[in-house]
Amino acid sequence: NIRTKGIAATVMVTAGGAASEVEAKLRVGGDESNTYIILENGDKLVTEVGGEKKDMHAESEGVYTVNFATNAADTEFKVMLDRADDDDALGNVVKMPAPFTIGALPTNSPSRATEDVVVTWDAATNGDDMTMEVSGKCIFDEDFDIPGDSGSFTIEKGKLESTGGSNPEPCDLEIVMWRKRSGSVDTALDSESTIKAGQRRSAIGRSSCAACAVSRRVSVLLPSRPTRSRSSRSARLTAPAERICSRESRRRSLISG
């Protein structure tokens, strides 16, 4: 039986749309351990939001979840570890940061190699952390830590690296943005325990590449032609002379005959 002080709880409350999901991962040996804890013998996790309490249910080994129909700013989520034979850890609390919407992305498929891309969203003044994740089949995934919460961030040209190397391709890019806030953890738990809440939003944009457009134009305007070897050109040039010599030889034989 693991003592409460040996349990590292990693709690994340994620809001998207009009609802929020609470996920708690319980480990022994720190927050990066691969050893998960299964609650049994009366131990359980309970989340309270606005006076409503719900038991959390096992999603997989050591992972517990529950959902609430709210994503409102400053909603308090209290996650409680209730134990039958050891210390409880009831004081894990975090407040949800404000919701936001990502602004319209460019519709002209800007080139990631030659053009900056500006991403906008609803700004806030609470000092919450903002991050951005950009992914797509034609680029290597890129993460950005955004200083402040100004409502605007520029992805500089050339920052997104193509997976195609010297043969880049256009593709759809998914932009995922987070507004996150940390809460307070009960001291009865392992010191590596954390609780955070975040608003998650995503959008799809089209990325082009100037290089691949130029490459396609060149391939159309300058189609490849089969090359001829030096020997074939030589044979083509000498053939007429050989035929002339052959005719001259036959003419002489007729005269001499």
Coordinates of C-alpha atoms in Angstrom, one line a residue, residues 5-256:
K5 CA 3.4 11.2 0.5
G6 CA 4.7 8.8 -2.2
I7 CA 2.0 9.6 -4.7
A8 CA 2.8 12.0 -7.4
A9 CA -0.4 13.4 -8.9
T10 CA -0.4 15.1 -12.2
V11 CA -3.8 16.8 -12.7
M12 CA -4.8 18.6 -15.9
V13 CA -8.2 20.3 -16.5
T14 CA -8.8 20.9 -20.2
A15 CA -11.6 23.1 -21.5
G16 CA -12.6 23.0 -25.2
G17 CA -16.0 24.1 -26.5
A18 CA -18.5 24.4 -23.6
A19 CA -17.1 21.6 -21.4
S20 CA -14.1 20.6 -19.4
E21 CA -12.3 17.3 -18.7
V22 CA -10.4 16.6 -15.5
E23 CA -7.6 14.1 -15.9
A24 CA -5.5 12.9 -13.0
K25 CA -2.4 10.6 -13.4
L26 CA -1.1 8.9 -10.2
R27 CA 2.4 7.6 -10.1
V28 CA 4.9 6.4 -7.6
G29 CA 8.5 7.5 -7.9
G30 CA 7.9 11.1 -9.2
D31 CA 6.0 12.7 -12.1
E32 CA 8.1 11.1 -14.8
S33 CA 7.8 7.6 -13.5
N34 CA 6.3 4.8 -15.5
T35 CA 4.8 3.1 -12.4
Y36 CA 1.2 4.0 -12.1
I37 CA -1.0 3.6 -9.0
I38 CA -4.4 1.8 -9.0
L39 CA -6.8 3.1 -6.4
E40 CA -8.5 0.3 -4.4
N41 CA -9.7 -0.7 -0.9
G42 CA -11.9 2.4 -0.6
D43 CA -9.4 5.0 -2.0
K44 CA -10.9 7.3 -4.6
L45 CA -10.6 10.6 -6.5
V46 CA -13.4 13.2 -6.3
T47 CA -13.7 16.5 -8.2
E48 CA -15.9 19.3 -7.0
V49 CA -17.0 22.2 -9.3
G50 CA -19.5 24.8 -8.1
G51 CA -20.7 22.6 -5.3
E52 CA -21.2 19.6 -7.5
K53 CA -19.1 16.6 -6.6
K54 CA -18.3 13.7 -9.0
D55 CA -16.3 10.6 -8.6
M56 CA -13.4 10.2 -11.1
H57 CA -13.4 6.9 -13.0
A58 CA -10.4 4.9 -14.2
E59 CA -9.6 5.5 -17.9
S60 CA -6.6 3.2 -17.8
E61 CA -4.2 2.0 -15.2
G62 CA -3.4 4.9 -12.9
V63 CA -5.4 7.5 -15.1
Y64 CA -8.7 8.9 -13.8
T65 CA -11.1 11.3 -15.6
V66 CA -14.4 13.1 -15.2
N67 CA -16.2 15.8 -17.2
F68 CA -18.1 19.0 -16.3
A69 CA -20.4 21.1 -18.5
T70 CA -18.5 24.4 -18.0
N71 CA -15.5 26.2 -19.4
A72 CA -16.1 29.6 -17.7
A73 CA -13.3 31.8 -16.6
D74 CA -12.2 31.5 -13.0
T75 CA -14.3 28.4 -12.4
E76 CA -12.7 26.6 -9.5
F77 CA -11.8 22.8 -9.8
K78 CA -11.0 21.0 -6.6
V79 CA -9.6 17.5 -7.0
M80 CA -9.6 15.4 -3.8
L81 CA -7.8 12.2 -3.0
D82 CA -9.9 10.4 -0.4
R83 CA -8.1 7.5 1.3
A84 CA -9.4 4.9 3.7
D85 CA -6.2 4.0 5.6
D86 CA -3.8 6.9 5.0
D87 CA -3.7 10.7 4.8
D88 CA -6.2 12.4 2.5
A89 CA -5.1 15.0 0.0
L90 CA -8.1 17.3 -0.4
G91 CA -6.5 20.6 -1.2
N92 CA -5.7 20.4 -4.9
V93 CA -7.3 23.5 -6.4
V94 CA -7.0 25.4 -9.8
K95 CA -9.1 28.1 -11.5
M96 CA -9.9 27.9 -15.2
P97 CA -8.4 30.7 -17.3
A98 CA -10.6 32.7 -19.7
P99 CA -11.9 31.2 -22.9
F100 CA -10.7 32.6 -26.2
T101 CA -11.1 32.2 -30.0
I102 CA -8.4 32.0 -32.6
G103 CA -8.9 34.7 -35.3
A104 CA -9.2 34.0 -39.0
L105 CA -6.1 32.6 -40.6
P106 CA -4.8 33.9 -44.0
T107 CA -6.8 32.5 -46.9
N108 CA -4.1 33.1 -49.5
S109 CA -1.9 30.1 -48.5
P110 CA 1.2 32.1 -47.5
S111 CA 4.6 30.6 -48.2
R112 CA 6.2 29.5 -44.9
A113 CA 9.6 30.2 -46.5
T114 CA 9.1 33.8 -47.6
E115 CA 6.2 35.2 -45.6
D116 CA 5.4 35.8 -42.0
V117 CA 2.1 34.5 -40.6
V118 CA 0.3 36.4 -37.9
V119 CA -2.0 34.4 -35.6
T120 CA -4.5 36.4 -33.5
W121 CA -6.8 35.5 -30.6
D122 CA -8.8 37.1 -27.8
A123 CA -6.3 38.7 -25.5
A124 CA -6.4 38.6 -21.7
T125 CA -4.7 40.5 -18.9
N126 CA -4.3 37.9 -16.2
G127 CA -0.8 36.9 -17.1
D128 CA -1.6 33.3 -17.9
D129 CA 0.8 31.3 -20.0
M130 CA 0.2 31.1 -23.8
T131 CA 1.7 28.4 -26.0
M132 CA 1.3 27.4 -29.6
E133 CA 1.9 24.0 -31.4
V134 CA 2.1 23.9 -35.2
S135 CA 2.0 20.5 -37.0
G136 CA 1.5 19.2 -40.5
K137 CA 2.6 16.4 -42.8
C138 CA 5.0 18.7 -44.7
I139 CA 6.8 20.3 -41.7
F140 CA 8.5 19.2 -38.5
D141 CA 6.3 20.0 -35.5
E142 CA 7.2 23.3 -33.8
D143 CA 6.3 24.6 -30.4
F144 CA 6.2 28.2 -29.3
D145 CA 6.2 29.8 -25.9
I146 CA 4.4 33.1 -26.3
P147 CA 5.5 35.9 -23.9
G148 CA 2.5 37.7 -22.4
D149 CA -1.0 37.4 -23.7
S150 CA -1.2 40.2 -26.2
G151 CA -3.6 38.5 -28.6
S152 CA -1.1 38.3 -31.5
F153 CA 1.9 36.2 -32.4
T154 CA 4.0 36.2 -35.6
I155 CA 5.4 32.9 -37.0
E156 CA 8.4 34.3 -38.8
K157 CA 9.2 33.2 -42.3
G158 CA 11.6 30.2 -42.4
K159 CA 10.8 29.2 -38.9
L160 CA 8.7 26.1 -40.0
E161 CA 11.2 23.6 -41.4
S162 CA 10.0 21.4 -44.3
T163 CA 10.3 17.6 -44.0
G164 CA 11.0 17.5 -47.8
G165 CA 14.4 19.1 -47.5
S166 CA 15.2 20.5 -51.0
N167 CA 11.8 19.3 -52.3
P168 CA 9.3 21.1 -50.0
E169 CA 5.5 20.6 -50.5
P170 CA 2.4 22.5 -49.5
C171 CA 0.0 21.1 -46.9
D172 CA -2.6 21.9 -44.2
L173 CA -1.2 23.0 -40.9
E174 CA -2.9 22.6 -37.6
I175 CA -2.4 25.3 -35.0
V176 CA -3.2 24.4 -31.4
M177 CA -3.1 27.2 -28.8
W178 CA -3.2 26.8 -25.0
R179 CA -4.0 29.4 -22.3
K180 CA -2.8 27.7 -19.1
R181 CA -2.8 28.4 -15.3
S182 CA -1.2 26.6 -12.4
G183 CA -3.0 25.9 -9.2
S184 CA -2.0 24.8 -5.7
V185 CA -1.3 21.2 -4.6
D186 CA -2.0 19.5 -1.2
T187 CA 1.3 19.1 0.7
A188 CA 0.3 15.6 1.7
L189 CA 1.3 14.5 -1.8
D190 CA 4.7 13.9 -3.4
S191 CA 6.4 17.3 -4.0
E192 CA 6.5 16.7 -7.8
S193 CA 2.7 16.8 -7.9
T194 CA 1.0 19.5 -10.1
I195 CA -2.4 20.7 -11.0
K196 CA -3.1 22.9 -14.0
A197 CA -6.1 24.2 -16.0
G198 CA -6.0 25.2 -19.7
Q199 CA -8.2 26.4 -22.5
R200 CA -7.4 24.6 -25.7
R201 CA -8.3 25.9 -29.2
S202 CA -7.3 24.7 -32.7
A203 CA -7.5 26.0 -36.3
I204 CA -6.4 24.7 -39.7
G205 CA -4.5 26.8 -42.2
R206 CA -3.0 26.2 -45.6
S207 CA 0.8 26.6 -46.1
S208 CA 2.4 26.9 -49.5
C209 CA 6.1 27.0 -50.4
A210 CA 7.6 29.3 -53.1
A211 CA 10.3 26.7 -53.9
C212 CA 7.8 23.9 -54.8
A213 CA 5.8 26.3 -57.0
V214 CA 8.9 27.3 -58.9
S215 CA 9.9 23.7 -59.2
R216 CA 6.6 22.8 -60.8
R217 CA 6.8 25.7 -63.3
V218 CA 10.3 24.7 -64.4
S219 CA 9.2 21.1 -64.9
V220 CA 6.4 22.3 -67.1
L221 CA 8.3 24.8 -69.1
L222 CA 11.5 22.8 -69.5
P223 CA 10.5 19.1 -69.9
S224 CA 13.4 16.7 -69.8
R225 CA 14.7 15.4 -73.1
P226 CA 16.5 12.1 -73.6
T227 CA 20.3 12.6 -73.9
R228 CA 22.3 11.1 -76.7
S229 CA 25.7 9.6 -76.2
R230 CA 28.8 11.0 -78.1
S231 CA 29.0 7.6 -80.0
S232 CA 25.5 7.9 -81.3
R233 CA 26.1 11.4 -82.6
S234 CA 29.3 10.2 -84.2
A235 CA 27.5 7.4 -85.9
R236 CA 24.8 9.7 -87.2
L237 CA 27.5 12.1 -88.7
T238 CA 29.6 9.5 -90.3
A239 CA 26.8 7.4 -91.9
P240 CA 26.4 9.8 -94.9
A241 CA 30.1 9.7 -95.7
E242 CA 30.1 5.9 -95.6
R243 CA 27.2 5.7 -98.0
I244 CA 29.0 8.0 -100.4
C245 CA 32.1 5.9 -100.3
S246 CA 30.1 2.8 -100.9
R247 CA 28.4 4.3 -104.0
E248 CA 31.7 5.5 -105.4
S249 CA 33.2 2.0 -104.9
R250 CA 30.4 0.4 -106.9
R251 CA 30.7 2.9 -109.7
R252 CA 34.4 2.2 -110.1
S253 CA 33.8 -1.5 -110.2
L254 CA 31.3 -1.1 -113.0
I255 CA 33.7 1.1 -115.1
S256 CA 36.6 -1.3 -114.6

